[in-house]
PDB file of C-alpha atoms in Angstrom:
ATOM      1  CA  SER A 296     102.180  86.718  76.370  1.00 70.00           C
ATOM      2  CA  ALA A 297     104.257  83.464  76.379  1.00 84.00           C
ATOM      3  CA  VAL A 298     104.947  80.916  79.049  1.00 94.00           C
ATOM      4  CA  ILE A 299     108.699  81.112  79.771  1.00 97.00           C
ATOM      5  CA  SER A 300     110.534  78.595  81.913  1.00 97.00           C
ATOM      6  CA  GLN A 301     114.127  78.515  83.096  1.00 98.00           C
ATOM      7  CA  LYS A 302     116.213  75.640  84.515  1.00 98.00           C
ATOM      8  CA  PRO A 303     117.656  75.420  87.064  1.00 98.00           C
ATOM      9  CA  SER A 304     115.662  77.829  89.272  1.00 97.00           C
ATOM     10  CA  ARG A 305     118.687  78.101  91.588  1.00 97.00           C
ATOM     11  CA  ASP A 306     122.092  76.573  92.108  1.00 98.00           C
ATOM     12  CA  ILE A 307     125.083  76.735  94.379  1.00 98.00           C
ATOM     13  CA  CYS A 308     128.318  76.109  92.566  1.00 97.00           C
ATOM     14  CA  GLN A 309     132.036  76.009  93.378  1.00 97.00           C
ATOM     15  CA  ARG A 310     134.424  78.539  91.927  1.00 97.00           C
ATOM     16  CA  GLY A 311     136.129  77.457  88.725  1.00 97.00           C
ATOM     17  CA  THR A 312     133.160  75.355  87.535  1.00 97.00           C
ATOM     18  CA  SER A 313     130.573  76.165  84.821  1.00 98.00           C
ATOM     19  CA  LEU A 314     126.772  76.201  84.851  1.00 98.00           C
ATOM     20  CA  THR A 315     124.484  76.096  81.908  1.00 98.00           C
ATOM     21  CA  ILE A 316     121.071  77.758  82.275  1.00 98.00           C
ATOM     22  CA  GLN A 317     118.226  76.828  79.947  1.00 98.00           C
ATOM     23  CA  CYS A 318     115.405  79.076  78.755  1.00 98.00           C
ATOM     24  CA  GLN A 319     112.318  77.446  77.095  1.00 97.00           C
ATOM     25  CA  VAL A 320     109.363  79.320  75.550  1.00 96.00           C
ATOM     26  CA  ASP A 321     106.055  77.671  74.635  1.00 94.00           C
ATOM     27  CA  SER A 322     105.805  79.537  71.345  1.00 90.00           C
ATOM     28  CA  GLN A 323     108.171  80.845  68.669  1.00 87.00           C
ATOM     29  CA  VAL A 324     109.572  84.230  69.534  1.00 86.00           C
ATOM     30  CA  THR A 325     111.379  86.887  67.597  1.00 81.00           C
ATOM     31  CA  MET A 326     114.070  87.773  70.004  1.00 87.00           C
ATOM     32  CA  MET A 327     115.601  86.224  73.086  1.00 92.00           C
ATOM     33  CA  PHE A 328     117.833  88.050  75.546  1.00 95.00           C
ATOM     34  CA  TRP A 329     119.942  87.205  78.598  1.00 97.00           C
ATOM     35  CA  TYR A 330     120.148  89.656  81.555  1.00 97.00           C
ATOM     36  CA  ARG A 331     122.041  89.624  84.815  1.00 98.00           C
ATOM     37  CA  GLN A 332     120.670  91.160  88.001  1.00 97.00           C
ATOM     38  CA  GLN A 333     123.171  91.419  90.774  1.00 96.00           C
ATOM     39  CA  PRO A 334     121.888  91.467  94.367  1.00 92.00           C
ATOM     40  CA  GLY A 335     119.877  94.635  94.936  1.00 92.00           C
ATOM     41  CA  GLN A 336     120.698  95.992  91.529  1.00 96.00           C
ATOM     42  CA  SER A 337     119.001  96.710  88.211  1.00 97.00           C
ATOM     43  CA  LEU A 338     119.001  94.505  85.163  1.00 97.00           C
ATOM     44  CA  THR A 339     121.948  94.528  82.763  1.00 95.00           C
ATOM     45  CA  LEU A 340     121.828  93.001  79.292  1.00 95.00           C
ATOM     46  CA  ILE A 341     124.439  90.347  78.707  1.00 97.00           C
ATOM     47  CA  ALA A 342     123.663  89.507  75.153  1.00 95.00           C
ATOM     48  CA  THR A 343     121.065  88.972  72.453  1.00 93.00           C
ATOM     49  CA  ALA A 344     120.662  85.328  71.548  1.00 93.00           C
ATOM     50  CA  ASN A 345     120.420  85.068  67.756  1.00 85.00           C
ATOM     51  CA  GLN A 346     118.784  82.021  66.172  1.00 85.00           C
ATOM     52  CA  GLY A 347     121.267  80.192  63.944  1.00 83.00           C
ATOM     53  CA  SER A 348     124.150  82.673  64.511  1.00 84.00           C
ATOM     54  CA  GLU A 349     126.515  83.910  67.188  1.00 88.00           C
ATOM     55  CA  ALA A 350     125.054  85.963  70.020  1.00 92.00           C
ATOM     56  CA  THR A 351     125.496  89.696  70.155  1.00 92.00           C
ATOM     57  CA  TYR A 352     127.314  90.634  73.386  1.00 95.00           C
ATOM     58  CA  GLU A 353     127.123  93.958  75.288  1.00 94.00           C
ATOM     59  CA  SER A 354     130.168  95.832  76.438  1.00 93.00           C
ATOM     60  CA  GLY A 355     131.790  94.078  79.352  1.00 95.00           C
ATOM     61  CA  PHE A 356     130.559  90.636  78.430  1.00 97.00           C
ATOM     62  CA  VAL A 357     132.474  88.161  76.295  1.00 96.00           C
ATOM     63  CA  ILE A 358     131.668  84.916  74.607  1.00 96.00           C
ATOM     64  CA  ASP A 359     134.376  82.953  76.431  1.00 97.00           C
ATOM     65  CA  LYS A 360     132.857  83.754  79.758  1.00 98.00           C
ATOM     66  CA  PHE A 361     129.162  83.604  78.762  1.00 98.00           C
ATOM     67  CA  PRO A 362     128.732  81.336  75.737  1.00 97.00           C
ATOM     68  CA  ILE A 363     125.141  81.290  74.398  1.00 97.00           C
ATOM     69  CA  SER A 364     123.309  79.025  72.113  1.00 94.00           C
ATOM     70  CA  ARG A 365     119.932  79.387  70.360  1.00 94.00           C
ATOM     71  CA  PRO A 366     119.354  76.338  68.240  1.00 92.00           C
ATOM     72  CA  ASN A 367     115.707  77.207  67.443  1.00 91.00           C
ATOM     73  CA  LEU A 368     113.079  79.852  68.026  1.00 90.00           C
ATOM     74  CA  THR A 369     111.834  78.469  71.367  1.00 94.00           C
ATOM     75  CA  PHE A 370     115.002  77.609  73.235  1.00 95.00           C
ATOM     76  CA  SER A 371     118.313  79.145  74.402  1.00 96.00           C
ATOM     77  CA  THR A 372     121.062  78.409  76.805  1.00 97.00           C
ATOM     78  CA  LEU A 373     123.517  80.667  78.712  1.00 98.00           C
ATOM     79  CA  THR A 374     126.644  79.153  80.244  1.00 98.00           C
ATOM     80  CA  VAL A 375     128.492  80.931  83.049  1.00 98.00           C
ATOM     81  CA  SER A 376     132.066  79.666  82.701  1.00 98.00           C
ATOM     82  CA  ASN A 377     134.926  79.444  85.158  1.00 97.00           C
ATOM     83  CA  MET A 378     132.707  80.919  87.857  1.00 97.00           C
ATOM     84  CA  SER A 379     133.924  83.227  90.665  1.00 97.00           C
ATOM     85  CA  PRO A 380     131.911  84.595  93.603  1.00 96.00           C
ATOM     86  CA  GLU A 381     131.443  87.808  91.607  1.00 96.00           C
ATOM     87  CA  ASP A 382     129.235  85.827  89.260  1.00 97.00           C
ATOM     88  CA  SER A 383     126.620  85.345  91.987  1.00 97.00           C
ATOM     89  CA  SER A 384     123.512  86.891  90.558  1.00 97.00           C
ATOM     90  CA  ILE A 385     120.111  86.255  89.194  1.00 98.00           C
ATOM     91  CA  TYR A 386     120.227  85.409  85.498  1.00 98.00           C
ATOM     92  CA  LEU A 387     117.086  86.050  83.517  1.00 98.00           C
ATOM     93  CA  CYS A 388     116.067  85.318  80.001  1.00 97.00           C
ATOM     94  CA  SER A 389     113.554  87.487  78.237  1.00 96.00           C
ATOM     95  CA  VAL A 390     111.567  87.087  74.928  1.00 93.00           C
ATOM     96  CA  ALA A 391     110.028  89.558  72.543  1.00 88.00           C
ATOM     97  CA  ILE A 392     107.120  88.225  70.464  1.00 77.00           C
ATOM     98  CA  GLY A 393     106.875  90.117  67.171  1.00 70.00           C
ATOM     99  CA  SER A 394     107.207  93.498  68.812  1.00 74.00           C
ATOM    100  CA  ASP A 395     109.236  95.498  71.255  1.00 79.00           C
ATOM    101  CA  THR A 396     107.460  94.088  74.337  1.00 87.00           C
ATOM    102  CA  GLN A 397     109.651  91.770  76.401  1.00 91.00           C
ATOM    103  CA  TYR A 398     108.559  89.231  78.935  1.00 94.00           C
ATOM    104  CA  PHE A 399     110.854  87.769  81.463  1.00 96.00           C
ATOM    105  CA  GLY A 400     111.525  84.190  82.594  1.00 97.00           C
ATOM    106  CA  PRO A 401     111.413  83.345  86.330  1.00 97.00           C
ATOM    107  CA  GLY A 402     115.225  83.652  86.652  1.00 97.00           C
ATOM    108  CA  THR A 403     118.005  81.478  87.880  1.00 98.00           C
ATOM    109  CA  ARG A 404     119.542  82.387  91.251  1.00 97.00           C
ATOM    110  CA  LEU A 405     123.244  81.482  91.137  1.00 98.00           C
ATOM    111  CA  THR A 406     125.471  81.451  94.176  1.00 97.00           C
ATOM    112  CA  VAL A 407     129.214  80.806  93.666  1.00 97.00           C
ATOM    113  CA  LEU A 408     131.207  79.745  96.680  1.00 96.00           C
TER     114      LEU A 408
ATOM    115  CA  GLY B 249     124.703 103.862  73.906  1.00 83.00           C
ATOM    116  CA  GLU B 250     121.566 104.611  75.848  1.00 90.00           C
ATOM    117  CA  ASN B 251     121.677 105.719  79.492  1.00 94.00           C
ATOM    118  CA  VAL B 252     118.611 105.798  81.668  1.00 97.00           C
ATOM    119  CA  GLU B 253     118.426 107.618  84.938  1.00 98.00           C
ATOM    120  CA  GLN B 254     115.657 106.879  87.473  1.00 98.00           C
ATOM    121  CA  HIS B 255     114.514 108.823  90.535  1.00 98.00           C
ATOM    122  CA  PRO B 256     113.845 108.491  93.351  1.00 98.00           C
ATOM    123  CA  SER B 257     115.725 105.440  94.435  1.00 98.00           C
ATOM    124  CA  THR B 258     113.225 104.861  97.304  1.00 98.00           C
ATOM    125  CA  LEU B 259     109.696 106.211  97.736  1.00 98.00           C
ATOM    126  CA  SER B 260     107.523 105.797 100.789  1.00 98.00           C
ATOM    127  CA  VAL B 261     103.812 106.727 100.656  1.00 98.00           C
ATOM    128  CA  GLN B 262     100.669 106.273 102.742  1.00 98.00           C
ATOM    129  CA  GLU B 263      97.917 104.021 101.342  1.00 98.00           C
ATOM    130  CA  GLY B 264      95.702 106.020  99.174  1.00 98.00           C
ATOM    131  CA  ASP B 265      98.308 108.592  98.175  1.00 98.00           C
ATOM    132  CA  SER B 266      99.778 108.936  94.661  1.00 98.00           C
ATOM    133  CA  ALA B 267     103.276 107.885  93.716  1.00 98.00           C
ATOM    134  CA  VAL B 268     105.405 109.302  90.865  1.00 98.00           C
ATOM    135  CA  ILE B 269     108.643 107.808  89.524  1.00 98.00           C
ATOM    136  CA  LYS B 270     110.675 109.657  86.959  1.00 98.00           C
ATOM    137  CA  CYS B 271     113.140 108.596  84.260  1.00 98.00           C
ATOM    138  CA  THR B 272     115.281 110.430  81.815  1.00 98.00           C
ATOM    139  CA  TYR B 273     117.050 108.877  78.848  1.00 97.00           C
ATOM    140  CA  SER B 274     119.884 109.987  76.630  1.00 96.00           C
ATOM    141  CA  ASP B 275     119.356 108.534  73.178  1.00 93.00           C
ATOM    142  CA  SER B 276     116.918 110.476  70.973  1.00 92.00           C
ATOM    143  CA  ALA B 277     116.395 107.401  68.890  1.00 90.00           C
ATOM    144  CA  SER B 278     114.677 105.593  71.793  1.00 92.00           C
ATOM    145  CA  ASN B 279     110.980 105.210  71.029  1.00 92.00           C
ATOM    146  CA  TYR B 280     109.699 102.485  73.371  1.00 93.00           C
ATOM    147  CA  PHE B 281     109.448 102.890  77.125  1.00 96.00           C
ATOM    148  CA  PRO B 282     108.227 100.036  79.367  1.00 96.00           C
ATOM    149  CA  TRP B 283     107.806  99.938  83.096  1.00 98.00           C
ATOM    150  CA  TYR B 284     108.332  96.746  85.121  1.00 98.00           C
ATOM    151  CA  LYS B 285     107.306  95.853  88.649  1.00 98.00           C
ATOM    152  CA  GLN B 286     109.445  93.333  90.496  1.00 98.00           C
ATOM    153  CA  GLU B 287     108.270  91.864  93.768  1.00 97.00           C
ATOM    154  CA  LEU B 288     110.748  90.243  96.065  1.00 95.00           C
ATOM    155  CA  GLY B 289     112.018  86.963  94.644  1.00 93.00           C
ATOM    156  CA  LYS B 290     109.918  87.348  91.514  1.00 96.00           C
ATOM    157  CA  ARG B 291     110.565  88.073  87.865  1.00 97.00           C
ATOM    158  CA  PRO B 292     110.067  91.589  86.474  1.00 97.00           C
ATOM    159  CA  GLN B 293     106.496  91.984  85.260  1.00 97.00           C
ATOM    160  CA  LEU B 294     105.458  94.448  82.560  1.00 95.00           C
ATOM    161  CA  ILE B 295     102.840  96.810  83.980  1.00 97.00           C
ATOM    162  CA  ILE B 296     102.569  99.486  81.222  1.00 97.00           C
ATOM    163  CA  ASP B 297     104.465 100.744  78.266  1.00 94.00           C
ATOM    164  CA  ILE B 298     104.369 103.740  75.921  1.00 94.00           C
ATOM    165  CA  ARG B 299     105.610 104.430  72.505  1.00 91.00           C
ATOM    166  CA  SER B 300     106.976 107.709  71.222  1.00 86.00           C
ATOM    167  CA  ASN B 301     103.908 108.559  69.140  1.00 85.00           C
ATOM    168  CA  VAL B 302     101.847 108.897  72.308  1.00 84.00           C
ATOM    169  CA  GLY B 303     102.197 111.426  75.144  1.00 91.00           C
ATOM    170  CA  GLU B 304     100.203 109.632  77.790  1.00 95.00           C
ATOM    171  CA  LYS B 305      98.718 106.205  78.494  1.00 95.00           C
ATOM    172  CA  LYS B 306      96.491 104.982  81.316  1.00 97.00           C
ATOM    173  CA  ASP B 307      95.527 101.601  82.641  1.00 95.00           C
ATOM    174  CA  GLN B 308      93.237 101.858  85.678  1.00 96.00           C
ATOM    175  CA  ARG B 309      95.356 103.267  88.540  1.00 97.00           C
ATOM    176  CA  ILE B 310      98.577 103.525  86.565  1.00 98.00           C
ATOM    177  CA  ALA B 311      99.588 105.972  83.890  1.00 98.00           C
ATOM    178  CA  VAL B 312     102.729 106.833  82.047  1.00 98.00           C
ATOM    179  CA  THR B 313     103.583 110.234  80.499  1.00 97.00           C
ATOM    180  CA  LEU B 314     106.292 110.864  77.946  1.00 96.00           C
ATOM    181  CA  ASN B 315     108.029 114.118  77.006  1.00 95.00           C
ATOM    182  CA  LYS B 316     110.208 113.394  73.965  1.00 93.00           C
ATOM    183  CA  THR B 317     111.557 116.928  73.736  1.00 94.00           C
ATOM    184  CA  ALA B 318     112.826 116.793  77.331  1.00 95.00           C
ATOM    185  CA  LYS B 319     113.728 113.021  77.089  1.00 96.00           C
ATOM    186  CA  HIS B 320     111.834 112.045  80.197  1.00 96.00           C
ATOM    187  CA  PHE B 321     108.971 109.749  81.092  1.00 97.00           C
ATOM    188  CA  SER B 322     107.155 109.127  84.349  1.00 98.00           C
ATOM    189  CA  LEU B 323     105.049 106.568  86.059  1.00 98.00           C
ATOM    190  CA  HIS B 324     102.070 107.634  88.105  1.00 98.00           C
ATOM    191  CA  ILE B 325     100.255 105.340  90.508  1.00 98.00           C
ATOM    192  CA  THR B 326      97.079 106.751  92.066  1.00 98.00           C
ATOM    193  CA  GLU B 327      95.218 105.436  95.110  1.00 98.00           C
ATOM    194  CA  THR B 328      98.244 103.301  96.132  1.00 98.00           C
ATOM    195  CA  GLN B 329      97.649 100.026  97.972  1.00 97.00           C
ATOM    196  CA  PRO B 330     100.029  97.922 100.090  1.00 97.00           C
ATOM    197  CA  GLU B 331     100.266  95.375  97.285  1.00 97.00           C
ATOM    198  CA  ASP B 332     101.794  98.082  95.106  1.00 98.00           C
ATOM    199  CA  SER B 333     104.907  97.827  97.233  1.00 98.00           C
ATOM    200  CA  ALA B 334     107.700  96.527  95.021  1.00 98.00           C
ATOM    201  CA  VAL B 335     110.697  97.667  93.008  1.00 98.00           C
ATOM    202  CA  TYR B 336     109.807  99.525  89.796  1.00 98.00           C
ATOM    203  CA  PHE B 337     112.173  99.731  86.852  1.00 98.00           C
ATOM    204  CA  CYS B 338     111.822 102.002  83.821  1.00 98.00           C
ATOM    205  CA  ALA B 339     113.518 101.075  80.547  1.00 97.00           C
ATOM    206  CA  ALA B 340     114.162 102.477  77.047  1.00 95.00           C
ATOM    207  CA  SER B 341     114.678 100.932  73.669  1.00 91.00           C
ATOM    208  CA  ASP B 342     114.869 102.082  70.079  1.00 82.00           C
ATOM    209  CA  GLY B 343     112.596  99.208  69.139  1.00 72.00           C
ATOM    210  CA  ALA B 344     112.993  95.847  67.502  1.00 64.00           C
ATOM    211  CA  GLY B 345     113.606  97.439  64.132  1.00 67.00           C
ATOM    212  CA  GLY B 346     116.237  99.887  65.395  1.00 66.00           C
ATOM    213  CA  THR B 347     119.953  99.630  65.531  1.00 62.00           C
ATOM    214  CA  SER B 348     119.920  98.057  69.005  1.00 63.00           C
ATOM    215  CA  TYR B 349     117.396  95.340  67.894  1.00 68.00           C
ATOM    216  CA  GLY B 350     115.031  95.957  70.693  1.00 79.00           C
ATOM    217  CA  LYS B 351     117.417  95.644  73.603  1.00 86.00           C
ATOM    218  CA  LEU B 352     116.299  97.339  76.823  1.00 92.00           C
ATOM    219  CA  THR B 353     118.360  99.718  78.908  1.00 95.00           C
ATOM    220  CA  PHE B 354     117.038  99.783  82.433  1.00 97.00           C
ATOM    221  CA  GLY B 355     116.984 102.517  85.086  1.00 98.00           C
ATOM    222  CA  GLN B 356     118.391 101.811  88.515  1.00 98.00           C
ATOM    223  CA  GLY B 357     115.046 100.996  90.100  1.00 98.00           C
ATOM    224  CA  THR B 358     112.789 102.591  92.718  1.00 98.00           C
ATOM    225  CA  ILE B 359     111.746 100.821  95.902  1.00 98.00           C
ATOM    226  CA  LEU B 360     108.175 101.813  96.548  1.00 98.00           C
ATOM    227  CA  THR B 361     106.732 101.145  99.986  1.00 98.00           C
ATOM    228  CA  VAL B 362     103.058 101.775 100.622  1.00 98.00           C
ATOM    229  CA  HIS B 363     102.146 101.904 104.292  1.00 97.00           C
ATOM    230  CA  PRO B 364      98.707 100.833 105.390  1.00 94.00           C
TER     231      PRO B 364
END
């Protein structure tokens, strides 16, 4: 498996502001994904981060709200834009290394006031 | 798209007993079924997975069974210990080479509590 880190680990933000979350992997990976886990809930896929092209968003998630970058095979960012209290969640990146198996980063706990 | 249903939502067992968690999926194209364990405040950790060309897989005290015809798969934990207490998630995917490019659809989760 790979070593996956996320920054920040947690943040408290004011409504209307934006937060960019970073995901760094210690080796090149095939796929990178971004998930949201609302309090006490399961994981929901936000988008697949594609290297060198636009991310592929799932139903209910849009680029204007969750812009994603993936400039290379080891790094991706997710921005949560114009935040509201409903965006309070844990945001997790995951990576797949040459197969179906996905490993998760430690997550970013976001609280929006 | 894929839909994964997981039952039960909570499960309480005595130490040493067995625990079984069941999931059903809707997309017959799904061929990869991982299980994740998430302890409080931690990331989901892969504990076992199974692919559609296999009916059962074991790893020490945990096992997963798959019935492709019925579209369901189950996690079995034997000789449970208090440290098995966590939230368990099943998931399904049609694989990195499929039309969904390896994305996982998760079940709702099962809170397992093992009492000493």
